[in-house]
Protein backbone atom coordinates (compact mmCIF):
# COMPACT_ATOMS: atom_id res chain seq x y z
CA UNK A 1 0.00 0.00 0.00
CA UNK A 2 2.39 2.66 1.28
CA UNK A 3 6.14 2.48 1.36
CA UNK A 4 8.60 4.90 2.92
CA UNK A 5 12.12 4.22 1.74
CA UNK A 6 15.03 5.91 3.49
CA UNK A 7 18.54 6.35 2.18
CA UNK A 8 21.72 8.17 3.12
CA UNK A 9 22.75 6.74 6.46
CA UNK A 10 26.27 5.65 7.26
CA UNK A 11 29.38 6.23 9.32
CA UNK A 12 30.73 9.75 9.75
CA UNK A 13 33.31 11.38 12.00
CA UNK A 14 32.28 13.90 14.65
CA UNK A 15 31.76 17.29 13.05
CA UNK A 16 30.87 15.74 9.72
CA UNK A 17 27.67 15.84 7.68
CA UNK A 18 25.15 13.41 6.27
CA UNK A 19 21.99 13.83 4.25
CA UNK A 20 19.06 11.46 4.69
CA UNK A 21 16.29 11.13 2.14
CA UNK A 22 12.90 9.48 2.33
CA UNK A 23 10.56 8.79 -0.57
CA UNK A 24 6.93 7.83 -0.12
CA UNK A 25 5.10 5.71 -2.66
CA UNK A 26 1.86 3.80 -3.00
CA UNK A 27 -1.83 4.63 -3.00
CA UNK A 28 -1.39 7.99 -1.30
CA UNK A 29 -4.16 10.58 -1.41
CA UNK A 30 -2.69 13.27 0.80
CA UNK A 31 0.45 13.74 2.90
CA UNK A 32 -0.12 16.13 5.80
CA UNK A 33 3.33 15.99 7.33
CA UNK A 34 6.59 14.10 7.06
CA UNK A 35 9.39 13.82 9.51
CA UNK A 36 12.30 12.02 11.04
CA UNK A 37 12.57 10.20 14.33
CA UNK A 38 15.50 8.34 15.82
CA UNK A 39 16.12 5.58 18.29
CA UNK A 40 19.43 4.96 20.00
CA UNK A 41 20.21 1.63 21.69
CA UNK A 42 18.41 1.34 24.99
CA UNK A 43 16.42 4.53 24.43
CA UNK A 44 12.94 5.39 23.27
CA UNK A 45 12.24 6.64 19.79
CA UNK A 46 12.33 10.43 19.73
CA UNK A 47 11.32 13.17 17.36
CA UNK A 48 14.12 14.77 15.36
CA UNK A 49 12.30 17.06 12.93
CA UNK A 50 8.98 17.35 11.12
CA UNK A 51 7.62 19.44 8.29
CA UNK A 52 3.99 19.99 7.34
CA UNK A 53 2.55 20.32 3.87
CA UNK A 54 2.53 24.07 4.40
CA UNK A 55 6.21 24.08 5.26
CA UNK A 56 6.01 24.52 9.04
CA UNK A 57 8.97 22.84 10.70
CA UNK A 58 9.59 21.48 14.18
CA UNK A 59 12.96 20.44 15.58
CA UNK A 60 14.15 18.72 18.71
CA UNK A 61 16.17 21.13 20.85
CA UNK A 62 19.18 18.85 20.55
CA UNK A 63 19.40 19.32 16.76
CA UNK A 64 18.33 22.95 16.31
CA UNK A 65 20.88 24.87 14.31
CA UNK A 66 22.55 21.70 13.07
CA UNK A 67 19.85 19.77 11.20
CA UNK A 68 17.56 21.04 8.44
CA UNK A 69 14.47 19.28 7.15
CA UNK A 70 13.10 19.96 3.67
CA UNK A 71 10.22 18.72 1.54
CA UNK A 72 11.98 18.13 -1.75
CA UNK A 73 8.66 17.43 -3.44
CA UNK A 74 5.19 16.26 -2.44
CA UNK A 75 6.39 12.78 -1.52
CA UNK A 76 10.04 13.23 -0.58
CA UNK A 77 11.62 14.64 2.54
CA UNK A 78 15.27 15.10 3.35
CA UNK A 79 17.25 15.77 6.51
CA UNK A 80 20.56 17.60 6.21
CA UNK A 81 22.64 16.84 9.30
CA UNK A 82 25.67 19.00 9.99
CA UNK A 83 28.09 19.21 12.91
CA UNK A 84 27.23 15.65 13.85
CA UNK A 85 28.00 14.45 17.36
CA UNK A 86 28.47 10.93 18.76
CA UNK A 87 25.17 11.35 20.59
CA UNK A 88 23.42 11.62 17.21
CA UNK A 89 24.18 7.95 16.65
CA UNK A 90 20.89 6.10 16.19
CA UNK A 91 18.60 4.43 13.72
CA UNK A 92 16.72 7.17 11.91
CA UNK A 93 13.15 6.50 10.83
CA UNK A 94 11.10 8.38 8.27
CA UNK A 95 7.50 9.08 9.23
CA UNK A 96 4.53 10.30 7.23
CA UNK A 97 1.07 11.40 8.35
CA UNK A 98 -1.11 10.63 5.37
CA UNK A 99 -4.30 9.24 3.87
CA UNK A 100 -4.49 6.50 1.30
CA UNK A 101 -7.09 5.58 -1.27
CA UNK A 102 -7.65 2.30 0.59
CA UNK A 103 -7.98 3.70 4.11
CA UNK A 104 -9.36 7.26 4.14
CA UNK A 105 -8.45 7.77 7.82
CA UNK A 106 -5.25 9.63 8.48
CA UNK A 107 -2.52 7.44 9.86
CA UNK A 108 1.16 7.26 10.67
CA UNK A 109 3.42 5.27 8.39
CA UNK A 110 7.05 4.39 9.02
CA UNK A 111 10.11 3.50 7.01
CA UNK A 112 12.40 0.62 7.87
CA UNK A 113 15.07 2.87 9.35
CA UNK A 114 18.61 3.78 8.39
CA UNK A 115 21.63 3.62 10.68
CA UNK A 116 23.62 6.76 11.41
CA UNK A 117 26.86 6.27 13.32
CA UNK A 118 29.01 9.19 14.42
CA UNK A 119 32.39 8.00 15.57
CA UNK A 120 36.07 8.69 15.15
PDB file of C-alpha atoms in Angstrom:
ATOM      1  CA  UNK A   1       0.000   0.000   0.000  1.00  0.00           C
ATOM      2  CA  UNK A   2       2.388   2.656   1.277  1.00  0.00           C
ATOM      3  CA  UNK A   3       6.140   2.476   1.363  1.00  0.00           C
ATOM      4  CA  UNK A   4       8.596   4.901   2.920  1.00  0.00           C
ATOM      5  CA  UNK A   5      12.118   4.220   1.737  1.00  0.00           C
ATOM      6  CA  UNK A   6      15.033   5.906   3.489  1.00  0.00           C
ATOM      7  CA  UNK A   7      18.544   6.349   2.185  1.00  0.00           C
ATOM      8  CA  UNK A   8      21.719   8.170   3.115  1.00  0.00           C
ATOM      9  CA  UNK A   9      22.745   6.741   6.461  1.00  0.00           C
ATOM     10  CA  UNK A  10      26.267   5.651   7.258  1.00  0.00           C
ATOM     11  CA  UNK A  11      29.385   6.231   9.321  1.00  0.00           C
ATOM     12  CA  UNK A  12      30.731   9.746   9.748  1.00  0.00           C
ATOM     13  CA  UNK A  13      33.311  11.377  11.997  1.00  0.00           C
ATOM     14  CA  UNK A  14      32.280  13.904  14.648  1.00  0.00           C
ATOM     15  CA  UNK A  15      31.763  17.293  13.049  1.00  0.00           C
ATOM     16  CA  UNK A  16      30.871  15.737   9.715  1.00  0.00           C
ATOM     17  CA  UNK A  17      27.674  15.844   7.679  1.00  0.00           C
ATOM     18  CA  UNK A  18      25.153  13.414   6.266  1.00  0.00           C
ATOM     19  CA  UNK A  19      21.987  13.834   4.248  1.00  0.00           C
ATOM     20  CA  UNK A  20      19.064  11.459   4.691  1.00  0.00           C
ATOM     21  CA  UNK A  21      16.287  11.132   2.139  1.00  0.00           C
ATOM     22  CA  UNK A  22      12.898   9.479   2.329  1.00  0.00           C
ATOM     23  CA  UNK A  23      10.562   8.786  -0.574  1.00  0.00           C
ATOM     24  CA  UNK A  24       6.930   7.826  -0.117  1.00  0.00           C
ATOM     25  CA  UNK A  25       5.097   5.714  -2.659  1.00  0.00           C
ATOM     26  CA  UNK A  26       1.856   3.800  -2.997  1.00  0.00           C
ATOM     27  CA  UNK A  27      -1.831   4.626  -3.003  1.00  0.00           C
ATOM     28  CA  UNK A  28      -1.386   7.993  -1.299  1.00  0.00           C
ATOM     29  CA  UNK A  29      -4.156  10.583  -1.408  1.00  0.00           C
ATOM     30  CA  UNK A  30      -2.686  13.271   0.804  1.00  0.00           C
ATOM     31  CA  UNK A  31       0.445  13.736   2.903  1.00  0.00           C
ATOM     32  CA  UNK A  32      -0.116  16.125   5.798  1.00  0.00           C
ATOM     33  CA  UNK A  33       3.327  15.988   7.335  1.00  0.00           C
ATOM     34  CA  UNK A  34       6.591  14.096   7.064  1.00  0.00           C
ATOM     35  CA  UNK A  35       9.389  13.824   9.507  1.00  0.00           C
ATOM     36  CA  UNK A  36      12.298  12.022  11.043  1.00  0.00           C
ATOM     37  CA  UNK A  37      12.569  10.196  14.334  1.00  0.00           C
ATOM     38  CA  UNK A  38      15.502   8.341  15.815  1.00  0.00           C
ATOM     39  CA  UNK A  39      16.120   5.582  18.291  1.00  0.00           C
ATOM     40  CA  UNK A  40      19.434   4.963  19.996  1.00  0.00           C
ATOM     41  CA  UNK A  41      20.214   1.626  21.692  1.00  0.00           C
ATOM     42  CA  UNK A  42      18.407   1.340  24.989  1.00  0.00           C
ATOM     43  CA  UNK A  43      16.417   4.527  24.432  1.00  0.00           C
ATOM     44  CA  UNK A  44      12.938   5.391  23.271  1.00  0.00           C
ATOM     45  CA  UNK A  45      12.236   6.640  19.786  1.00  0.00           C
ATOM     46  CA  UNK A  46      12.327  10.431  19.733  1.00  0.00           C
ATOM     47  CA  UNK A  47      11.321  13.173  17.355  1.00  0.00           C
ATOM     48  CA  UNK A  48      14.122  14.768  15.362  1.00  0.00           C
ATOM     49  CA  UNK A  49      12.303  17.060  12.929  1.00  0.00           C
ATOM     50  CA  UNK A  50       8.984  17.349  11.118  1.00  0.00           C
ATOM     51  CA  UNK A  51       7.617  19.437   8.286  1.00  0.00           C
ATOM     52  CA  UNK A  52       3.989  19.993   7.337  1.00  0.00           C
ATOM     53  CA  UNK A  53       2.545  20.319   3.874  1.00  0.00           C
ATOM     54  CA  UNK A  54       2.525  24.066   4.399  1.00  0.00           C
ATOM     55  CA  UNK A  55       6.212  24.083   5.264  1.00  0.00           C
ATOM     56  CA  UNK A  56       6.007  24.522   9.036  1.00  0.00           C
ATOM     57  CA  UNK A  57       8.971  22.841  10.701  1.00  0.00           C
ATOM     58  CA  UNK A  58       9.588  21.483  14.181  1.00  0.00           C
ATOM     59  CA  UNK A  59      12.957  20.442  15.577  1.00  0.00           C
ATOM     60  CA  UNK A  60      14.154  18.722  18.705  1.00  0.00           C
ATOM     61  CA  UNK A  61      16.169  21.131  20.849  1.00  0.00           C
ATOM     62  CA  UNK A  62      19.183  18.851  20.546  1.00  0.00           C
ATOM     63  CA  UNK A  63      19.396  19.318  16.760  1.00  0.00           C
ATOM     64  CA  UNK A  64      18.327  22.949  16.307  1.00  0.00           C
ATOM     65  CA  UNK A  65      20.877  24.875  14.307  1.00  0.00           C
ATOM     66  CA  UNK A  66      22.552  21.697  13.070  1.00  0.00           C
ATOM     67  CA  UNK A  67      19.845  19.766  11.203  1.00  0.00           C
ATOM     68  CA  UNK A  68      17.557  21.040   8.442  1.00  0.00           C
ATOM     69  CA  UNK A  69      14.466  19.282   7.152  1.00  0.00           C
ATOM     70  CA  UNK A  70      13.098  19.955   3.670  1.00  0.00           C
ATOM     71  CA  UNK A  71      10.225  18.718   1.544  1.00  0.00           C
ATOM     72  CA  UNK A  72      11.977  18.134  -1.753  1.00  0.00           C
ATOM     73  CA  UNK A  73       8.657  17.432  -3.442  1.00  0.00           C
ATOM     74  CA  UNK A  74       5.193  16.264  -2.443  1.00  0.00           C
ATOM     75  CA  UNK A  75       6.390  12.781  -1.516  1.00  0.00           C
ATOM     76  CA  UNK A  76      10.039  13.226  -0.580  1.00  0.00           C
ATOM     77  CA  UNK A  77      11.624  14.639   2.540  1.00  0.00           C
ATOM     78  CA  UNK A  78      15.273  15.096   3.351  1.00  0.00           C
ATOM     79  CA  UNK A  79      17.250  15.774   6.508  1.00  0.00           C
ATOM     80  CA  UNK A  80      20.556  17.597   6.214  1.00  0.00           C
ATOM     81  CA  UNK A  81      22.636  16.841   9.299  1.00  0.00           C
ATOM     82  CA  UNK A  82      25.673  19.005   9.986  1.00  0.00           C
ATOM     83  CA  UNK A  83      28.089  19.205  12.908  1.00  0.00           C
ATOM     84  CA  UNK A  84      27.233  15.648  13.851  1.00  0.00           C
ATOM     85  CA  UNK A  85      28.003  14.448  17.359  1.00  0.00           C
ATOM     86  CA  UNK A  86      28.473  10.934  18.760  1.00  0.00           C
ATOM     87  CA  UNK A  87      25.167  11.347  20.587  1.00  0.00           C
ATOM     88  CA  UNK A  88      23.419  11.622  17.211  1.00  0.00           C
ATOM     89  CA  UNK A  89      24.181   7.945  16.648  1.00  0.00           C
ATOM     90  CA  UNK A  90      20.892   6.101  16.186  1.00  0.00           C
ATOM     91  CA  UNK A  91      18.597   4.427  13.716  1.00  0.00           C
ATOM     92  CA  UNK A  92      16.716   7.173  11.906  1.00  0.00           C
ATOM     93  CA  UNK A  93      13.149   6.503  10.829  1.00  0.00           C
ATOM     94  CA  UNK A  94      11.102   8.378   8.270  1.00  0.00           C
ATOM     95  CA  UNK A  95       7.504   9.079   9.232  1.00  0.00           C
ATOM     96  CA  UNK A  96       4.528  10.299   7.230  1.00  0.00           C
ATOM     97  CA  UNK A  97       1.075  11.396   8.352  1.00  0.00           C
ATOM     98  CA  UNK A  98      -1.114  10.629   5.371  1.00  0.00           C
ATOM     99  CA  UNK A  99      -4.300   9.239   3.869  1.00  0.00           C
ATOM    100  CA  UNK A 100      -4.488   6.496   1.300  1.00  0.00           C
ATOM    101  CA  UNK A 101      -7.093   5.580  -1.272  1.00  0.00           C
ATOM    102  CA  UNK A 102      -7.647   2.302   0.593  1.00  0.00           C
ATOM    103  CA  UNK A 103      -7.975   3.702   4.111  1.00  0.00           C
ATOM    104  CA  UNK A 104      -9.363   7.264   4.143  1.00  0.00           C
ATOM    105  CA  UNK A 105      -8.451   7.773   7.820  1.00  0.00           C
ATOM    106  CA  UNK A 106      -5.252   9.627   8.479  1.00  0.00           C
ATOM    107  CA  UNK A 107      -2.522   7.436   9.865  1.00  0.00           C
ATOM    108  CA  UNK A 108       1.160   7.260  10.666  1.00  0.00           C
ATOM    109  CA  UNK A 109       3.416   5.271   8.392  1.00  0.00           C
ATOM    110  CA  UNK A 110       7.047   4.389   9.023  1.00  0.00           C
ATOM    111  CA  UNK A 111      10.107   3.504   7.011  1.00  0.00           C
ATOM    112  CA  UNK A 112      12.400   0.625   7.868  1.00  0.00           C
ATOM    113  CA  UNK A 113      15.072   2.870   9.353  1.00  0.00           C
ATOM    114  CA  UNK A 114      18.613   3.782   8.392  1.00  0.00           C
ATOM    115  CA  UNK A 115      21.629   3.622  10.682  1.00  0.00           C
ATOM    116  CA  UNK A 116      23.622   6.758  11.406  1.00  0.00           C
ATOM    117  CA  UNK A 117      26.856   6.271  13.325  1.00  0.00           C
ATOM    118  CA  UNK A 118      29.005   9.192  14.423  1.00  0.00           C
ATOM    119  CA  UNK A 119      32.395   7.995  15.573  1.00  0.00           C
ATOM    120  CA  UNK A 120      36.075   8.688  15.147  1.00  0.00           C
TER     121      UNK A 120
END
